[in-house]
Each structure stands twice: as C-alpha cells, then as structure tokens.
Amino acid sequence: MEVVGRLLALLVVLLLGTGLRSSGLLDGGRTAALNAVAYYAALPALIFVSTYDQPIAGLLSPALLAGLLIVLFGTAAIAWVVHRNRKTQARRSVAVVQSYHSNIGYLGLPLVAATFDAEVTAIASVILGVVTLTQLPLTILLLSTINGADVSLASELRGLATNPVLLSLIGGLAIGTIGVPFPATAATGLEYLGALALPLALLCVGASLEVDLPSIDPGATGSVVALKIGCMPVLAWVVFSLLRVDPATFTASVVMLGTPTAVSTFVFATELGGDAEFASLNVFTTTLASIATLFVLIALVG
C-alpha cells in the first residue's frame, strides 16, 4: 500500500502541474524558473549526497556498464525495426528515439531515492550518468541523420562538460573515492534540497504535457508506449538477471530503465526536424501509463 500511495502522490503532483499550466498560474516563465531550480540545484544535490561517501569501484561494475549498454542499444535496435514504416521521416525519427530515451533524471532518480535505500540510490545516480552520456548523443545523431538536420554533435557533446547533473556526479564520486571528509551540516542541507527534486520535476513535467487530439496516431503511440515502458524494463530484467548482478544494482537498473520517455525528446524533436506534436503526445502518454507500470516494477523488485 505504501508504493501505491507514493505513485498516486506522483500522479497528483503531475496532474497539478498540468492544471496550473491550464489555469495560467504556471506559465512559461514560472515553469522555466522551477525547471532551473530542479535542474541546477535540487537534482545535483540529490546526486551528490547519494554518492559522496562511496567509492566509484563499489558502484560502477563492468556488469552494470555492459548491461546498460546492451539494454539501451538493444531497445533502440528493436525500435528501429518496429518503426521503420512510419508514414514520415519526422514521425519515424521521433518514434525511434522516444522508445528508448528514458526520463531517468527528472523522474527515475528522485523516484528511486524516495522509494529505496541509500545503496540503490547511489547506484541509480551512476546509472543516470552512464545512460545520459549514451542516450543523449544517440538521440541527437538519430534525429539529425533521419531528418537531415544540420547540427553539430561535437558542440552538443561539449555542452555535457558543463552539465550540472554530470558535474555533481563526478564531484560526489571523486570525494567518495578519495575519502575526503565532507561536513555533516552541509550534507544535511543538501539532503533537504535534494528532497525537492521529485516534486519540482513532476510539476515541470506536468506543466509541459500537452495533447493535440487531431495529431493522435494510436498505432504509433501505442508502439512507443509498449517499447518504452514495456519492452525496455523487461529486457533490462532479463539482461541483468543473466549478468547476475547484486540486488541493489538489479533494482536500480530495472526501475531507472522502466521510466517513461524524457521530456527533453520533445525539445530535441522540435530543434532537429522531428514531429513535435507526436513527440509531445508520446511524452504525455508514456508518463501517465508509467504510473501503473512503475508500480508493478517497484512491487516486483521491492
């Protein structure tokens, strides 16, 4: 019942964000401000306090790295085959990337931190770094290649050097590996700040969700939903079972890879010639449907 209560609370906050946007109280400017607090403060704080007291060798194992890459590229390959006959290149490109590009930052890590213990959260923070470094370049490459968009992959990769999520992960892992003492008072303050990551992220996601009824393609959207929150976590379950990873790694991996399509895919689709309306619909649909599928995953692994 505790898991049900948590996920229902997530749904309430998500829909609250949508309602506040519809009423005009959470307009573009306020949403951007909340997004900045979540992205540049709350989420990095959560990542740092999850990793600063543990060495990287205990968190990033060869099996974890191999499993993440197998699941990510495996799902992308399946999506390429499933969506090969979409009616336009713009829609095909979006369908492929949204079938594997997970919302591990705004939803995955905060959800894991609110549901599981510190060990699982620390591994989930490392998963966030590895998957971000992999799925972001892959998404940009696929969208720009399929749609013929002019984009500099090198400049996008350089932007990762100033990514606050990755910088906080590197900082936390460095301190944990070296063994430098970190002030308890500062750690407590960061824990309180990190606790804001999930509600702020859900409000921002809810405020960005839009559905344009005339653009609905049930077959295409249904395939994206099935691949993202159905096939991908099942593949993760199989792969990490075969790799015989420890329970904390298994739990973090399956839940993180079972998250819905990231909101950022809508932004990338808009900038790189993808079907933006279709992208928005898929983010909305996978996010709402994931409330049920994440409950199943958490109940199974928990």
Short mmCIF file of C-alpha atoms in Angstrom, two decimals:
data_model
loop_
_atom_site.label_atom_id
_atom_site.label_comp_id
_atom_site.label_asym_id
_atom_site.label_seq_id
_atom_site.Cartn_x
_atom_site.Cartn_y
_atom_site.Cartn_z
CA MET A 1 0.00 0.00 0.00
CA GLU A 2 2.93 2.34 0.63
CA VAL A 3 4.06 2.00 -3.01
CA VAL A 4 0.52 2.69 -4.22
CA GLY A 5 0.36 5.80 -2.06
CA ARG A 6 3.69 7.09 -3.37
CA LEU A 7 2.75 6.61 -7.02
CA LEU A 8 -0.69 8.12 -6.55
CA ALA A 9 1.01 11.12 -4.98
CA LEU A 10 3.26 11.34 -8.04
CA LEU A 11 0.20 11.32 -10.29
CA VAL A 12 -1.47 14.05 -8.23
CA VAL A 13 1.59 16.33 -8.42
CA LEU A 14 1.97 15.60 -12.14
CA LEU A 15 -1.65 16.50 -12.87
CA LEU A 16 -1.34 19.52 -10.57
CA GLY A 17 1.39 20.84 -12.84
CA THR A 18 -0.87 20.33 -15.86
CA GLY A 19 -3.75 22.06 -14.09
CA LEU A 20 -1.62 25.01 -13.02
CA ARG A 21 -0.45 25.44 -16.61
CA SER A 22 -4.02 25.32 -17.92
CA SER A 23 -5.12 27.92 -15.39
CA GLY A 24 -2.25 30.22 -16.31
CA LEU A 25 -0.68 30.16 -12.84
CA LEU A 26 2.28 28.13 -14.11
CA ASP A 27 3.14 29.95 -17.32
CA GLY A 28 6.25 29.54 -19.40
CA GLY A 29 8.36 31.86 -17.28
CA ARG A 30 7.43 30.28 -13.95
CA THR A 31 7.87 26.79 -15.37
CA ALA A 32 11.32 27.75 -16.61
CA ALA A 33 12.21 29.09 -13.14
CA LEU A 34 11.06 25.88 -11.43
CA ASN A 35 12.90 23.85 -14.04
CA ALA A 36 16.10 25.79 -13.34
CA VAL A 37 15.84 25.15 -9.59
CA ALA A 38 15.26 21.44 -10.20
CA TYR A 39 17.98 21.05 -12.83
CA TYR A 40 20.72 23.27 -11.38
CA ALA A 41 20.12 22.80 -7.64
CA ALA A 42 17.79 20.04 -6.39
CA LEU A 43 18.80 17.22 -8.74
CA PRO A 44 22.57 17.84 -8.45
CA ALA A 45 22.19 17.98 -4.65
CA LEU A 46 20.39 14.63 -4.67
CA ILE A 47 23.10 13.06 -6.83
CA PHE A 48 25.93 14.44 -4.72
CA VAL A 49 24.60 13.28 -1.34
CA SER A 50 23.90 9.86 -2.86
CA THR A 51 27.49 9.33 -3.96
CA TYR A 52 29.92 11.44 -1.89
CA ASP A 53 30.52 8.75 0.73
CA GLN A 54 31.04 5.77 -1.60
CA PRO A 55 33.97 4.90 -3.91
CA ILE A 56 33.22 4.54 -7.59
CA ALA A 57 34.57 0.97 -7.65
CA GLY A 58 31.72 -0.13 -5.44
CA LEU A 59 29.07 1.49 -7.63
CA LEU A 60 30.10 1.10 -11.29
CA SER A 61 30.82 -2.54 -12.06
CA PRO A 62 31.66 -3.97 -15.52
CA ALA A 63 28.38 -5.91 -15.40
CA LEU A 64 26.37 -2.73 -14.75
CA LEU A 65 28.07 -0.87 -17.59
CA ALA A 66 27.64 -3.77 -20.03
CA GLY A 67 24.02 -4.32 -19.05
CA LEU A 68 23.08 -0.66 -19.50
CA LEU A 69 24.63 -0.52 -22.97
CA ILE A 70 23.01 -3.81 -24.03
CA VAL A 71 19.54 -2.69 -22.93
CA LEU A 72 19.84 0.81 -24.37
CA PHE A 73 21.16 -0.17 -27.79
CA GLY A 74 19.03 -3.32 -27.85
CA THR A 75 15.85 -1.31 -27.35
CA ALA A 76 16.98 1.24 -29.94
CA ALA A 77 17.55 -1.57 -32.47
CA ILE A 78 14.12 -3.06 -31.80
CA ALA A 79 12.55 0.39 -32.14
CA TRP A 80 14.32 0.92 -35.46
CA VAL A 81 12.71 -2.25 -36.83
CA VAL A 82 9.25 -1.62 -35.33
CA HIS A 83 9.03 1.98 -36.58
CA ARG A 84 10.69 1.52 -39.97
CA ASN A 85 7.43 2.06 -41.91
CA ARG A 86 6.08 5.20 -40.22
CA LYS A 87 4.46 7.48 -42.76
CA THR A 88 7.02 10.31 -42.47
CA GLN A 89 10.69 10.51 -41.58
CA ALA A 90 9.88 13.13 -38.94
CA ARG A 91 7.49 10.77 -37.18
CA ARG A 92 9.75 7.76 -37.58
CA SER A 93 12.72 9.54 -36.02
CA VAL A 94 10.68 10.62 -33.01
CA ALA A 95 9.14 7.18 -32.54
CA VAL A 96 12.57 5.53 -32.52
CA VAL A 97 14.24 7.85 -30.01
CA GLN A 98 11.23 8.04 -27.70
CA SER A 99 11.15 4.25 -27.46
CA TYR A 100 14.47 4.19 -25.55
CA HIS A 101 15.20 7.72 -24.26
CA SER A 102 14.32 7.47 -20.56
CA ASN A 103 13.34 10.15 -18.07
CA ILE A 104 15.98 8.94 -15.61
CA GLY A 105 16.91 12.38 -14.29
CA TYR A 106 13.66 14.15 -13.51
CA LEU A 107 11.66 11.06 -12.62
CA GLY A 108 13.89 7.98 -12.31
CA LEU A 109 16.50 9.04 -9.75
CA PRO A 110 14.14 11.04 -7.49
CA LEU A 111 11.65 8.16 -7.52
CA VAL A 112 14.35 5.65 -6.59
CA ALA A 113 15.59 7.94 -3.80
CA ALA A 114 12.06 8.27 -2.40
CA THR A 115 11.37 4.54 -2.57
CA PHE A 116 14.58 2.60 -1.91
CA ASP A 117 17.60 2.80 0.40
CA ALA A 118 20.85 4.76 0.01
CA GLU A 119 22.71 1.92 -1.72
CA VAL A 120 20.15 1.64 -4.51
CA THR A 121 20.02 5.44 -4.85
CA ALA A 122 23.80 5.68 -5.20
CA ILE A 123 23.83 3.09 -7.99
CA ALA A 124 20.91 4.87 -9.66
CA SER A 125 22.98 8.08 -9.66
CA VAL A 126 25.75 6.29 -11.55
CA ILE A 127 23.18 4.84 -13.96
CA LEU A 128 21.97 8.38 -14.60
CA GLY A 129 25.47 9.44 -15.61
CA VAL A 130 26.20 6.44 -17.84
CA VAL A 131 22.85 6.48 -19.63
CA THR A 132 22.87 10.27 -20.10
CA LEU A 133 26.30 10.10 -21.72
CA THR A 134 25.00 7.39 -24.06
CA GLN A 135 21.39 8.19 -24.92
CA LEU A 136 21.86 11.93 -25.45
CA PRO A 137 24.42 11.66 -28.30
CA LEU A 138 22.49 8.71 -29.77
CA THR A 139 19.24 10.70 -29.83
CA ILE A 140 20.86 13.74 -31.44
CA LEU A 141 22.60 11.54 -34.00
CA LEU A 142 19.42 9.65 -34.97
CA LEU A 143 17.19 12.72 -35.20
CA SER A 144 19.68 14.74 -37.22
CA THR A 145 20.54 11.82 -39.53
CA ILE A 146 16.99 10.66 -40.26
CA ASN A 147 15.64 14.21 -40.71
CA GLY A 148 18.69 15.63 -42.44
CA ALA A 149 19.00 18.35 -39.82
CA ASP A 150 22.14 20.46 -39.61
CA VAL A 151 23.54 20.02 -36.11
CA SER A 152 26.99 19.88 -34.60
CA LEU A 153 27.25 16.75 -32.50
CA ALA A 154 30.61 17.97 -31.21
CA SER A 155 29.08 21.18 -29.82
CA GLU A 156 26.31 19.21 -28.12
CA LEU A 157 28.89 16.90 -26.55
CA ARG A 158 30.90 19.89 -25.35
CA GLY A 159 27.79 21.07 -23.58
CA LEU A 160 27.92 17.95 -21.43
CA ALA A 161 31.10 19.32 -19.87
CA THR A 162 29.02 21.94 -18.06
CA ASN A 163 26.04 19.69 -17.32
CA PRO A 164 25.26 20.18 -13.58
CA VAL A 165 23.97 16.62 -13.25
CA LEU A 166 27.19 15.09 -14.53
CA LEU A 167 29.38 17.56 -12.64
CA SER A 168 27.67 16.74 -9.34
CA LEU A 169 28.07 13.02 -10.07
CA ILE A 170 31.78 13.43 -10.81
CA GLY A 171 32.24 15.54 -7.69
CA GLY A 172 30.42 13.07 -5.44
CA LEU A 173 32.27 10.06 -6.82
CA ALA A 174 35.63 11.85 -6.56
CA ILE A 175 35.10 12.71 -2.89
CA GLY A 176 33.86 9.21 -2.15
CA THR A 177 36.78 7.56 -3.91
CA ILE A 178 39.45 9.79 -2.39
CA GLY A 179 37.84 9.62 1.04
CA VAL A 180 37.82 13.36 1.74
CA PRO A 181 35.65 14.20 4.78
CA PHE A 182 32.54 16.20 3.96
CA PRO A 183 30.85 18.43 6.60
CA ALA A 184 27.77 16.76 8.07
CA THR A 185 25.87 20.05 8.25
CA ALA A 186 26.41 20.70 4.55
CA ALA A 187 25.37 17.13 3.71
CA THR A 188 22.14 17.55 5.68
CA GLY A 189 21.36 20.78 3.88
CA LEU A 190 21.95 19.13 0.52
CA GLU A 191 19.69 16.24 1.53
CA TYR A 192 16.82 18.66 2.20
CA LEU A 193 17.47 20.39 -1.12
CA GLY A 194 17.63 17.06 -2.93
CA ALA A 195 14.26 16.07 -1.48
CA LEU A 196 12.71 18.83 -3.59
CA ALA A 197 13.90 17.21 -6.83
CA LEU A 198 10.92 14.90 -7.36
CA PRO A 199 8.03 17.33 -6.65
CA LEU A 200 9.67 20.13 -8.64
CA ALA A 201 10.39 17.81 -11.56
CA LEU A 202 6.84 16.45 -11.59
CA LEU A 203 5.38 19.97 -11.61
CA CYS A 204 7.63 20.90 -14.54
CA VAL A 205 6.81 17.72 -16.45
CA GLY A 206 3.09 18.19 -15.82
CA ALA A 207 3.26 21.79 -16.98
CA SER A 208 4.91 20.70 -20.24
CA LEU A 209 2.48 17.90 -21.11
CA GLU A 210 0.11 18.74 -23.94
CA VAL A 211 -2.17 16.65 -26.14
CA ASP A 212 -3.27 17.71 -29.61
CA LEU A 213 -6.18 15.37 -30.39
CA PRO A 214 -6.02 15.70 -34.21
CA SER A 215 -2.37 14.52 -34.16
CA ILE A 216 -3.09 11.25 -32.36
CA ASP A 217 -1.83 8.14 -34.16
CA PRO A 218 -2.94 5.25 -31.90
CA GLY A 219 -0.77 2.66 -33.59
CA ALA A 220 2.43 4.68 -33.49
CA THR A 221 1.90 6.00 -29.98
CA GLY A 222 0.89 2.57 -28.72
CA SER A 223 4.10 1.11 -30.13
CA VAL A 224 6.21 3.77 -28.40
CA VAL A 225 4.43 3.12 -25.08
CA ALA A 226 4.85 -0.65 -25.45
CA LEU A 227 8.56 -0.38 -26.22
CA LYS A 228 9.46 2.29 -23.67
CA ILE A 229 7.65 1.13 -20.52
CA GLY A 230 7.05 -2.47 -21.56
CA CYS A 231 9.87 -3.89 -23.64
CA MET A 232 12.74 -1.87 -22.18
CA PRO A 233 12.26 -2.82 -18.50
CA VAL A 234 11.56 -6.44 -19.46
CA LEU A 235 14.79 -6.51 -21.47
CA ALA A 236 16.59 -4.94 -18.50
CA TRP A 237 15.15 -7.61 -16.21
CA VAL A 238 16.41 -10.41 -18.48
CA VAL A 239 19.84 -8.89 -19.15
CA PHE A 240 20.67 -8.07 -15.53
CA SER A 241 19.37 -11.45 -14.39
CA LEU A 242 21.73 -13.16 -16.82
CA LEU A 243 24.59 -10.95 -15.66
CA ARG A 244 23.87 -11.99 -12.06
CA VAL A 245 24.33 -8.52 -10.59
CA ASP A 246 23.69 -7.83 -6.91
CA PRO A 247 20.12 -6.97 -5.77
CA ALA A 248 20.77 -3.22 -5.41
CA THR A 249 22.16 -2.96 -8.95
CA PHE A 250 19.31 -5.05 -10.34
CA THR A 251 16.67 -2.92 -8.60
CA ALA A 252 18.18 0.41 -9.64
CA SER A 253 18.68 -0.67 -13.25
CA VAL A 254 15.21 -2.10 -13.84
CA VAL A 255 13.37 0.83 -12.24
CA MET A 256 15.51 3.51 -13.91
CA LEU A 257 15.15 1.93 -17.36
CA GLY A 258 11.42 1.47 -16.80
CA THR A 259 10.78 5.21 -16.61
CA PRO A 260 8.75 6.98 -19.33
CA THR A 261 10.03 8.97 -22.29
CA ALA A 262 12.03 12.04 -21.30
CA VAL A 263 10.50 15.47 -21.86
CA SER A 264 13.77 16.55 -23.47
CA THR A 265 12.94 14.39 -26.51
CA PHE A 266 10.19 16.88 -27.37
CA VAL A 267 12.76 19.69 -27.32
CA PHE A 268 15.19 17.73 -29.48
CA ALA A 269 12.41 16.78 -31.91
CA THR A 270 11.43 20.44 -32.27
CA GLU A 271 15.00 21.54 -32.92
CA LEU A 272 16.05 18.68 -35.21
CA GLY A 273 13.15 18.30 -37.63
CA GLY A 274 11.07 15.71 -35.77
CA ASP A 275 7.29 15.59 -35.44
CA ALA A 276 6.88 17.85 -32.39
CA GLU A 277 3.14 17.24 -31.85
CA PHE A 278 3.67 13.49 -31.99
CA ALA A 279 6.59 13.83 -29.56
CA SER A 280 4.50 15.80 -27.07
CA LEU A 281 1.71 13.21 -27.19
CA ASN A 282 4.14 10.35 -26.55
CA VAL A 283 5.70 12.09 -23.55
CA PHE A 284 2.23 12.63 -22.09
CA THR A 285 1.08 9.07 -22.77
CA THR A 286 4.17 7.24 -21.55
CA THR A 287 4.31 9.39 -18.41
CA LEU A 288 0.72 8.68 -17.41
CA ALA A 289 0.94 4.98 -18.31
CA SER A 290 4.19 4.61 -16.38
CA ILE A 291 2.41 5.29 -13.10
CA ALA A 292 0.89 1.81 -13.41
CA THR A 293 3.94 0.06 -14.86
CA LEU A 294 6.32 1.57 -12.30
CA PHE A 295 4.03 0.31 -9.54
CA VAL A 296 4.37 -3.20 -10.97
CA LEU A 297 8.16 -2.90 -11.31
CA ILE A 298 8.65 -1.50 -7.81
CA ALA A 299 6.38 -4.14 -6.31
CA LEU A 300 8.29 -6.91 -8.11
CA VAL A 301 11.82 -5.74 -7.31
CA GLY A 302 10.99 -4.38 -3.87
#
